[in-house]
RNA sequence: GGGCGAGUAGCUCAGUUGGCUAGAGCGUUCGCCUUACACGCGAAAUGUCGUGGGUUCGAGUCCCUCCUCGCCUACCA
């Protein structure tokens, strides 16, 4: 092997080591070993990254964490599967490709939509482009993960739209459809007018927006002799008992004022509502209002949904009561609450917008509803229409000649508005037909709730969703097995389900899993029976027969008599062509991306047809995967995914794997990691330019350094901050935090180099096992520290405490091993084969403990150490789990508890304390580092020091230890309550500095003594505190007083 | 409005069930190229633990009040 470089240079090793792992097939999981009982399973599913962009630092953190868990368990002997893959990310990817085309000066998807409308295959062509885009980014993401060292089972990599995943989607859709858990509904959806698709509730982001309350006046009218437009005057209102009507001119037309933030929807109003308890309600009962400009007359209705204004009994402090007028404009087609009012009162629903949210008379707002003057708004965008409505209202008054404008006032108002998480424009509540998944059904939502560990559930939730079959009674129950880390996220999960609404799963996109439903709804002229007859004729089989065979399922829910047919098998061309021959058409929409993501634990494992998955992938053991690895061990993900993804995977896994009872949750644990923010606590984002690219960090610091730093930052809080700096030399963002990891790697490299150098002097030999009790103090101490650290590491990993893991190995390696052990053994190791054996064993254990987080450097070093003979130390041996050819397949340290040596730790603690004290004296007395000094120690210490002397001499720069009194000048220090002296510190000592040092020490001691005295003189403490604590305090006081006396004596001697 | 998290050294963060003089890394100061490492070694300085109360012999830790920041969630009258 070539000599080791002076500093660790990651780029020299990382790609070679990666290739070594791949060649060794080290990351391949063998499910049959699990099924045969040879090994316990450990499985992690990667949260599939979107193929829309390269991975960012958050991904780096998430995947580092997963790799740490996976590598540790692989070394521990678990059969370990980390399943990689990517997500097709419907809207996001389609938008990216559209944008790319436009950036190239083309028309984007619009061009392909035209082609499709003209009978061409625009849809297919566009999907081809998206496919290319996906291939590009999938390759990039894969490369990034591999560069980071992620030990995924790369042969099994999946994509949410590949054949195997597609089969799962098809089957899942079919079963839910057949079971009545997927249905078609016409209702207001969250509509993204830019991408022109429906969105699920959780794809809508609330953003604060500066808007206004607009107060609009609607003139009151009534019907006389068939003319519904006769003005109602204030005088008439006064007669009817309308409060304060008399404050207006008697003969002028009266109005009601509505408050709105969205005046542009007023053309779609179909009523004005008032609370029946409102004192004005009776006066306006039976009256109508006439919508200005469009001239349409709409009724005034009464509904107690309307909030009373404070003036008329509304709750002061309630924002709505404060702002409202008591009259509510009702626009059922453009507001969810109004839609419900509309349903209650049988109101018309007038949609005034095109799918791009421009005002249109082609989608429900016809000429009749529009009136003569409404045309001015047509074609305007939402924003333009708002301005125009306000302008028009402002320019007019209720009736010609009356005072004041139709726009009574405008009040600035900041409120949050739903925006598309993809296009970032406000979503439009839009009436349309969509497919819904009935997640509120107990079989889905209820079982998701019941999946939680009972200790993490709230009482209310257990009451609302009791365990279907309490474990005590039924063995088969799989409730209560999923645990969140940190536990507080269980609450987020529960609350999400509490407020759940049915999930809109159709998207008006091209990139995605196309909905496998054919219908005749586009052809209402043809009778249903004729459709069915044609279909039977074409297929040559009776409908009932095919349905009973499970190949199709159908619903007939709509009043129009349309029938929706779901075809189970994508390859069932006979059925499909029969449907199409009969005049059925396939639904043009695709499924929400999360529908396929929700199936990830199933689809990646070959569900529903593992033998088909085997055939299409060529992976022989596909059929064993599901049984071996579902449920998986842990899902590692970010906060915002709890709702979007965790819940849905849980619902689907339990539903589809259920038989008599609900199936198992897809994972035992869910770990939610912190979110990385920049130094100012902001999200990292492209627009802010504060993002850090993991590959840049790997270039500058190495993959291990990045991984260690991220691991070390991963505390149990919800955010962590990473100060971002621009590296002037490269023009790239970086962070000084990563120096921590780089420095650690370099230290590890050099300590290893040093150890290897020692092994050239001290011969390593195999031999009979060493009894640790016969080892020297420092060796026993080091073995004890390794044992201690191993326990800490195991506990930390078990509880997903990644910072604790990082700190444990850092302290073990740097503080214990480098600072003390290596320094201590320098003078003795050359002559002690036993000590050399200990060093060999200890460094081996350290490399293993560090490997999960720093795989490249530890594997590189392992290559150098592995060939060296390793003499066994009793209780310290490591069982190889797969092969010693690579560290990552080798074993994990399992030191016996007996190696925890309290006596050695205590004794060495005294050595360290003495050494530190002497170093302090040296530093304050400005002793040159190379100068060897003399320690004068008699009495009790002398005996101990005799045993420790090589340690003290080496570590404290002492050339001799003597019981004699110093002859010339000397400095004094106190140790364990006695005074000792150091001499030969310098050619001439500075007595003043010596006095200062002693006086300062005296002051510190006095302060401590005063504090402890105070505590002991408090009778409450002595009486009530535990006896051992009081005893401890007394001992401490005694020690301090001895120290004080000794220091005092030294000071007096100084004269 | 509801929920959650954070506020500890100049910066980034630890601090498990209350109990030795509140810790680490970075940064700062001083001294060192001590035969692995200057990406290093030795030493030092730096804290009213957000505010104000309470419980307790004892509070960074438990309870209450308030302030600041962040996230999630519900509100587009």
Short mmCIF file of N, CA and C in Angstrom, two decimals, chain A residues 307-427:
data_model
loop_
_atom_site.label_atom_id
_atom_site.label_comp_id
_atom_site.label_asym_id
_atom_site.label_seq_id
_atom_site.Cartn_x
_atom_site.Cartn_y
_atom_site.Cartn_z
N UNK A 307 -72.97 35.55 10.21
CA UNK A 307 -72.55 36.10 11.49
C UNK A 307 -73.20 37.47 11.68
N UNK A 308 -73.76 37.66 12.87
CA UNK A 308 -74.36 38.95 13.18
C UNK A 308 -73.27 39.99 13.40
N UNK A 309 -73.46 41.19 12.88
CA UNK A 309 -72.48 42.23 13.19
C UNK A 309 -72.57 42.60 14.67
N UNK A 310 -71.49 43.11 15.21
CA UNK A 310 -71.44 43.43 16.64
C UNK A 310 -72.62 44.31 17.04
N UNK A 311 -72.92 45.24 16.17
CA UNK A 311 -74.01 46.19 16.42
C UNK A 311 -75.35 45.48 16.68
N UNK A 312 -75.52 44.35 16.06
CA UNK A 312 -76.80 43.66 16.22
C UNK A 312 -76.66 42.34 16.98
N UNK A 313 -75.72 42.32 17.86
CA UNK A 313 -75.64 41.17 18.76
C UNK A 313 -74.50 40.22 18.47
N UNK A 314 -73.64 40.57 17.52
CA UNK A 314 -72.48 39.71 17.24
C UNK A 314 -71.47 39.79 18.37
N UNK A 315 -70.66 38.81 18.43
CA UNK A 315 -69.63 38.64 19.46
C UNK A 315 -68.54 39.70 19.26
N UNK A 316 -68.38 40.66 20.20
CA UNK A 316 -67.26 41.60 20.00
C UNK A 316 -65.95 40.82 20.03
N UNK A 317 -65.01 41.20 19.22
CA UNK A 317 -63.73 40.48 19.18
C UNK A 317 -63.71 39.43 18.10
N UNK A 318 -64.87 38.94 17.72
CA UNK A 318 -64.92 38.01 16.60
C UNK A 318 -64.67 38.80 15.32
N UNK A 319 -63.61 38.41 14.61
CA UNK A 319 -63.19 39.19 13.44
C UNK A 319 -64.35 39.37 12.47
N UNK A 320 -65.08 38.31 12.27
CA UNK A 320 -66.17 38.40 11.31
C UNK A 320 -67.26 39.36 11.78
N UNK A 321 -67.60 39.25 13.05
CA UNK A 321 -68.64 40.12 13.59
C UNK A 321 -68.21 41.58 13.53
N UNK A 322 -66.90 41.81 13.70
CA UNK A 322 -66.40 43.17 13.67
C UNK A 322 -66.48 43.76 12.25
N UNK A 323 -66.20 42.92 11.28
CA UNK A 323 -66.09 43.43 9.93
C UNK A 323 -67.40 43.35 9.15
N UNK A 324 -68.27 42.47 9.57
CA UNK A 324 -69.39 42.15 8.70
C UNK A 324 -70.49 43.21 8.77
N UNK A 325 -71.35 43.19 7.75
CA UNK A 325 -72.48 44.09 7.74
C UNK A 325 -73.75 43.34 8.12
N UNK A 326 -73.64 42.02 8.23
CA UNK A 326 -74.83 41.21 8.48
C UNK A 326 -75.49 40.69 7.22
N UNK A 327 -75.12 41.29 6.10
CA UNK A 327 -75.59 40.79 4.81
C UNK A 327 -74.43 40.13 4.08
N UNK A 328 -74.68 38.90 3.66
CA UNK A 328 -73.59 38.12 3.06
C UNK A 328 -73.93 37.83 1.61
N UNK A 329 -73.02 38.21 0.73
CA UNK A 329 -73.25 37.83 -0.67
C UNK A 329 -72.99 36.33 -0.79
N UNK A 330 -73.85 35.65 -1.52
CA UNK A 330 -73.73 34.20 -1.63
C UNK A 330 -73.38 33.84 -3.08
N UNK A 331 -72.17 33.26 -3.24
CA UNK A 331 -71.66 32.92 -4.57
C UNK A 331 -71.34 31.42 -4.59
N UNK A 332 -72.32 30.59 -4.76
CA UNK A 332 -72.11 29.15 -4.57
C UNK A 332 -71.03 28.56 -5.45
N UNK A 333 -70.82 29.14 -6.63
CA UNK A 333 -69.85 28.52 -7.53
C UNK A 333 -68.42 28.91 -7.19
N UNK A 334 -68.23 29.84 -6.25
CA UNK A 334 -66.87 30.32 -6.02
C UNK A 334 -66.49 30.45 -4.56
N UNK A 335 -67.23 29.79 -3.70
CA UNK A 335 -66.88 29.82 -2.29
C UNK A 335 -67.47 28.58 -1.62
N UNK A 336 -66.66 27.84 -0.94
CA UNK A 336 -67.13 26.57 -0.37
C UNK A 336 -68.29 26.75 0.61
N UNK A 337 -68.21 27.80 1.43
CA UNK A 337 -69.29 28.00 2.40
C UNK A 337 -70.58 28.43 1.69
N UNK A 338 -70.40 29.29 0.71
CA UNK A 338 -71.56 29.71 -0.06
C UNK A 338 -72.18 28.54 -0.80
N UNK A 339 -71.32 27.63 -1.21
CA UNK A 339 -71.81 26.45 -1.91
C UNK A 339 -72.77 25.67 -1.02
N UNK A 340 -72.40 25.57 0.26
CA UNK A 340 -73.26 24.84 1.19
C UNK A 340 -74.56 25.59 1.45
N UNK A 341 -74.45 26.91 1.53
CA UNK A 341 -75.68 27.70 1.68
C UNK A 341 -76.58 27.48 0.45
N UNK A 342 -75.93 27.49 -0.70
CA UNK A 342 -76.66 27.28 -1.94
C UNK A 342 -77.41 25.95 -1.94
N UNK A 343 -76.75 24.93 -1.43
CA UNK A 343 -77.38 23.61 -1.37
C UNK A 343 -78.60 23.64 -0.44
N UNK A 344 -78.45 24.33 0.68
CA UNK A 344 -79.54 24.37 1.66
C UNK A 344 -80.76 25.10 1.11
N UNK A 345 -80.50 26.10 0.28
CA UNK A 345 -81.61 26.95 -0.17
C UNK A 345 -81.95 26.75 -1.64
N UNK A 346 -81.39 25.70 -2.23
CA UNK A 346 -81.66 25.44 -3.63
C UNK A 346 -81.36 26.62 -4.55
N UNK A 347 -80.25 27.25 -4.31
CA UNK A 347 -79.90 28.41 -5.12
C UNK A 347 -79.27 27.96 -6.42
N UNK A 348 -79.32 28.84 -7.40
CA UNK A 348 -78.59 28.58 -8.63
C UNK A 348 -77.09 28.64 -8.34
N UNK A 349 -76.34 27.92 -9.17
CA UNK A 349 -74.88 27.97 -9.06
C UNK A 349 -74.37 28.51 -10.37
N UNK A 350 -73.88 29.73 -10.34
CA UNK A 350 -73.45 30.35 -11.59
C UNK A 350 -71.93 30.51 -11.59
N UNK A 351 -71.30 29.70 -12.43
CA UNK A 351 -69.85 29.76 -12.56
C UNK A 351 -69.48 30.84 -13.55
N UNK A 352 -68.70 31.80 -13.10
CA UNK A 352 -68.39 32.94 -13.96
C UNK A 352 -66.99 32.88 -14.54
N UNK A 353 -66.29 31.76 -14.29
CA UNK A 353 -64.90 31.73 -14.73
C UNK A 353 -64.60 30.56 -15.65
N UNK A 354 -63.64 30.82 -16.54
CA UNK A 354 -63.06 29.76 -17.35
C UNK A 354 -62.03 29.03 -16.50
N UNK A 355 -61.53 27.89 -16.96
CA UNK A 355 -60.53 27.17 -16.16
C UNK A 355 -59.27 27.97 -15.86
N UNK A 356 -59.00 28.99 -16.65
CA UNK A 356 -57.82 29.81 -16.33
C UNK A 356 -58.17 30.96 -15.39
N UNK A 357 -59.38 30.91 -14.83
CA UNK A 357 -59.84 31.90 -13.86
C UNK A 357 -60.11 33.27 -14.47
N UNK A 358 -60.20 33.33 -15.76
CA UNK A 358 -60.66 34.60 -16.35
C UNK A 358 -62.19 34.59 -16.35
N UNK A 359 -62.77 35.81 -16.36
CA UNK A 359 -64.23 35.89 -16.35
C UNK A 359 -64.74 35.43 -17.72
N UNK A 360 -65.70 34.54 -17.70
CA UNK A 360 -66.16 33.94 -18.95
C UNK A 360 -67.66 33.72 -18.92
N UNK A 361 -68.27 33.82 -20.09
CA UNK A 361 -69.70 33.51 -20.16
C UNK A 361 -69.93 32.16 -20.82
N UNK A 362 -68.88 31.36 -20.84
CA UNK A 362 -68.97 30.06 -21.50
C UNK A 362 -69.07 28.89 -20.53
N UNK A 363 -69.08 29.14 -19.24
CA UNK A 363 -69.01 28.04 -18.28
C UNK A 363 -70.12 28.10 -17.24
N UNK A 364 -71.23 28.73 -17.61
CA UNK A 364 -72.35 28.75 -16.67
C UNK A 364 -72.98 30.13 -16.54
N UNK A 365 -72.17 31.14 -16.78
CA UNK A 365 -72.71 32.51 -16.68
C UNK A 365 -73.18 32.92 -18.08
N UNK A 366 -74.37 32.54 -18.40
CA UNK A 366 -74.82 32.77 -19.76
C UNK A 366 -75.44 34.16 -19.90
N UNK A 367 -75.92 34.44 -21.08
CA UNK A 367 -76.42 35.77 -21.39
C UNK A 367 -77.57 36.17 -20.49
N UNK A 368 -78.39 35.18 -20.19
CA UNK A 368 -79.55 35.46 -19.35
C UNK A 368 -79.12 35.96 -17.97
N UNK A 369 -78.11 35.28 -17.45
CA UNK A 369 -77.65 35.64 -16.12
C UNK A 369 -76.79 36.91 -16.14
N UNK A 370 -76.25 37.18 -17.31
CA UNK A 370 -75.27 38.27 -17.39
C UNK A 370 -75.93 39.62 -17.56
N UNK A 371 -77.07 39.65 -18.22
CA UNK A 371 -77.71 40.93 -18.46
C UNK A 371 -77.00 41.69 -19.56
N UNK A 372 -77.42 42.91 -19.77
CA UNK A 372 -76.93 43.68 -20.91
C UNK A 372 -75.50 44.18 -20.74
N UNK A 373 -75.17 44.60 -19.52
CA UNK A 373 -73.90 45.32 -19.35
C UNK A 373 -72.76 44.48 -18.81
N UNK A 374 -73.08 43.23 -18.50
CA UNK A 374 -72.06 42.38 -17.88
C UNK A 374 -70.89 42.09 -18.80
N UNK A 375 -71.04 42.32 -20.07
CA UNK A 375 -69.98 41.94 -21.01
C UNK A 375 -68.66 42.63 -20.73
N UNK A 376 -68.71 43.77 -20.00
CA UNK A 376 -67.46 44.50 -19.78
C UNK A 376 -66.44 43.67 -19.01
N UNK A 377 -66.92 42.68 -18.28
CA UNK A 377 -65.99 41.91 -17.45
C UNK A 377 -65.40 40.71 -18.19
N UNK A 378 -66.02 40.36 -19.26
CA UNK A 378 -65.65 39.10 -19.91
C UNK A 378 -64.23 39.15 -20.45
N UNK A 379 -63.51 38.07 -20.20
CA UNK A 379 -62.15 37.98 -20.69
C UNK A 379 -61.11 38.55 -19.73
N UNK A 380 -61.60 39.24 -18.71
CA UNK A 380 -60.65 39.81 -17.75
C UNK A 380 -60.14 38.72 -16.79
N UNK A 381 -58.91 38.89 -16.37
CA UNK A 381 -58.39 37.98 -15.36
C UNK A 381 -59.05 38.32 -14.02
N UNK A 382 -58.85 37.42 -13.05
CA UNK A 382 -59.44 37.66 -11.73
C UNK A 382 -59.01 39.03 -11.19
N UNK A 383 -57.73 39.31 -11.38
CA UNK A 383 -57.17 40.53 -10.81
C UNK A 383 -57.73 41.76 -11.52
N UNK A 384 -57.78 41.69 -12.84
CA UNK A 384 -58.31 42.82 -13.61
C UNK A 384 -59.79 43.01 -13.29
N UNK A 385 -60.50 41.89 -13.20
CA UNK A 385 -61.93 41.98 -12.95
C UNK A 385 -62.20 42.64 -11.60
N UNK A 386 -61.35 42.31 -10.61
CA UNK A 386 -61.54 42.92 -9.30
C UNK A 386 -61.44 44.44 -9.40
N UNK A 387 -60.40 44.90 -10.09
CA UNK A 387 -60.21 46.34 -10.24
C UNK A 387 -61.39 46.98 -10.96
N UNK A 388 -61.82 46.29 -12.00
CA UNK A 388 -62.89 46.86 -12.82
C UNK A 388 -64.20 46.92 -12.05
N UNK A 389 -64.48 45.87 -11.29
CA UNK A 389 -65.72 45.87 -10.50
C UNK A 389 -65.70 47.04 -9.54
N UNK A 390 -64.55 47.22 -8.87
CA UNK A 390 -64.45 48.31 -7.91
C UNK A 390 -64.60 49.66 -8.61
N UNK A 391 -63.96 49.76 -9.75
CA UNK A 391 -64.04 51.01 -10.51
C UNK A 391 -65.50 51.30 -10.93
N UNK A 392 -66.16 50.30 -11.42
CA UNK A 392 -67.54 50.47 -11.88
C UNK A 392 -68.47 50.78 -10.71
N UNK A 393 -68.29 50.09 -9.62
CA UNK A 393 -69.14 50.36 -8.45
C UNK A 393 -68.90 51.76 -7.93
N UNK A 394 -67.63 52.12 -7.94
CA UNK A 394 -67.27 53.43 -7.40
C UNK A 394 -67.87 54.56 -8.25
N UNK A 395 -68.03 54.27 -9.54
CA UNK A 395 -68.50 55.31 -10.45
C UNK A 395 -70.02 55.46 -10.43
N UNK A 396 -70.68 54.55 -9.77
CA UNK A 396 -72.15 54.58 -9.82
C UNK A 396 -72.72 54.77 -8.42
N UNK A 397 -73.97 55.17 -8.42
CA UNK A 397 -74.66 55.19 -7.14
C UNK A 397 -75.88 54.30 -7.25
N UNK A 398 -76.54 54.11 -6.11
CA UNK A 398 -77.65 53.15 -6.05
C UNK A 398 -78.70 53.47 -7.11
N UNK A 399 -79.06 54.73 -7.15
CA UNK A 399 -80.01 55.13 -8.19
C UNK A 399 -79.55 56.48 -8.70
N UNK A 400 -79.93 56.77 -9.86
CA UNK A 400 -79.48 58.02 -10.43
C UNK A 400 -79.84 59.18 -9.50
N UNK A 401 -78.86 60.00 -9.23
CA UNK A 401 -79.14 61.18 -8.41
C UNK A 401 -78.97 60.96 -6.93
N UNK A 402 -78.91 59.70 -6.48
CA UNK A 402 -78.78 59.52 -5.03
C UNK A 402 -77.31 59.66 -4.65
N UNK A 403 -77.12 59.97 -3.37
CA UNK A 403 -75.76 60.27 -2.93
C UNK A 403 -74.98 59.00 -2.63
N UNK A 404 -73.67 59.14 -2.72
CA UNK A 404 -72.80 58.03 -2.37
C UNK A 404 -72.70 57.03 -3.48
N UNK A 405 -71.58 56.34 -3.51
CA UNK A 405 -71.39 55.38 -4.59
C UNK A 405 -71.77 53.98 -4.15
N UNK A 406 -71.84 53.09 -5.11
CA UNK A 406 -72.13 51.69 -4.80
C UNK A 406 -71.02 51.05 -4.00
N UNK A 407 -69.82 51.64 -4.12
CA UNK A 407 -68.72 51.18 -3.28
C UNK A 407 -68.74 52.01 -2.02
N UNK A 408 -69.25 51.42 -0.96
CA UNK A 408 -69.44 52.20 0.26
C UNK A 408 -68.11 52.57 0.88
N UNK A 409 -67.22 51.58 0.97
CA UNK A 409 -65.86 51.87 1.48
C UNK A 409 -64.95 50.68 1.20
N UNK A 410 -63.67 50.94 1.41
CA UNK A 410 -62.67 49.88 1.31
C UNK A 410 -61.84 49.92 2.57
N UNK A 411 -61.63 48.77 3.17
CA UNK A 411 -60.82 48.72 4.40
C UNK A 411 -59.68 47.74 4.17
N UNK A 412 -58.45 48.19 4.37
CA UNK A 412 -57.32 47.26 4.19
C UNK A 412 -57.46 46.07 5.12
N UNK A 413 -57.11 44.91 4.63
CA UNK A 413 -57.32 43.70 5.41
C UNK A 413 -56.27 42.68 5.03
N UNK A 414 -55.52 42.22 6.03
CA UNK A 414 -54.51 41.20 5.76
C UNK A 414 -55.09 39.84 6.15
N UNK A 415 -55.06 38.93 5.24
CA UNK A 415 -55.64 37.62 5.54
C UNK A 415 -54.89 36.57 4.74
N UNK A 416 -55.08 35.31 5.12
CA UNK A 416 -54.34 34.30 4.37
C UNK A 416 -55.23 33.67 3.31
N UNK A 417 -54.62 33.43 2.20
CA UNK A 417 -55.32 32.93 1.03
C UNK A 417 -54.61 31.68 0.55
N UNK A 418 -55.38 30.69 0.16
CA UNK A 418 -54.78 29.45 -0.33
C UNK A 418 -54.10 29.65 -1.66
N UNK A 419 -52.87 29.15 -1.74
CA UNK A 419 -52.12 29.22 -2.99
C UNK A 419 -51.72 27.82 -3.42
N UNK A 420 -51.59 27.66 -4.71
CA UNK A 420 -51.13 26.37 -5.22
C UNK A 420 -49.70 26.13 -4.79
N UNK A 421 -49.43 24.96 -4.23
CA UNK A 421 -48.06 24.68 -3.79
C UNK A 421 -47.14 24.56 -4.98
N UNK A 422 -47.69 24.52 -6.17
CA UNK A 422 -46.85 24.33 -7.34
C UNK A 422 -46.70 25.62 -8.15
N UNK A 423 -47.83 26.25 -8.50
CA UNK A 423 -47.73 27.44 -9.33
C UNK A 423 -47.72 28.72 -8.49
N UNK A 424 -48.05 28.58 -7.20
CA UNK A 424 -48.02 29.70 -6.25
C UNK A 424 -49.04 30.79 -6.52
N UNK A 425 -49.99 30.55 -7.40
CA UNK A 425 -51.07 31.53 -7.56
C UNK A 425 -52.21 31.12 -6.63
N UNK A 426 -53.09 32.09 -6.29
CA UNK A 426 -54.22 31.72 -5.42
C UNK A 426 -55.07 30.63 -6.08
N UNK A 427 -55.45 29.66 -5.26
CA UNK A 427 -56.32 28.63 -5.82
C UNK A 427 -57.73 29.18 -5.92
#
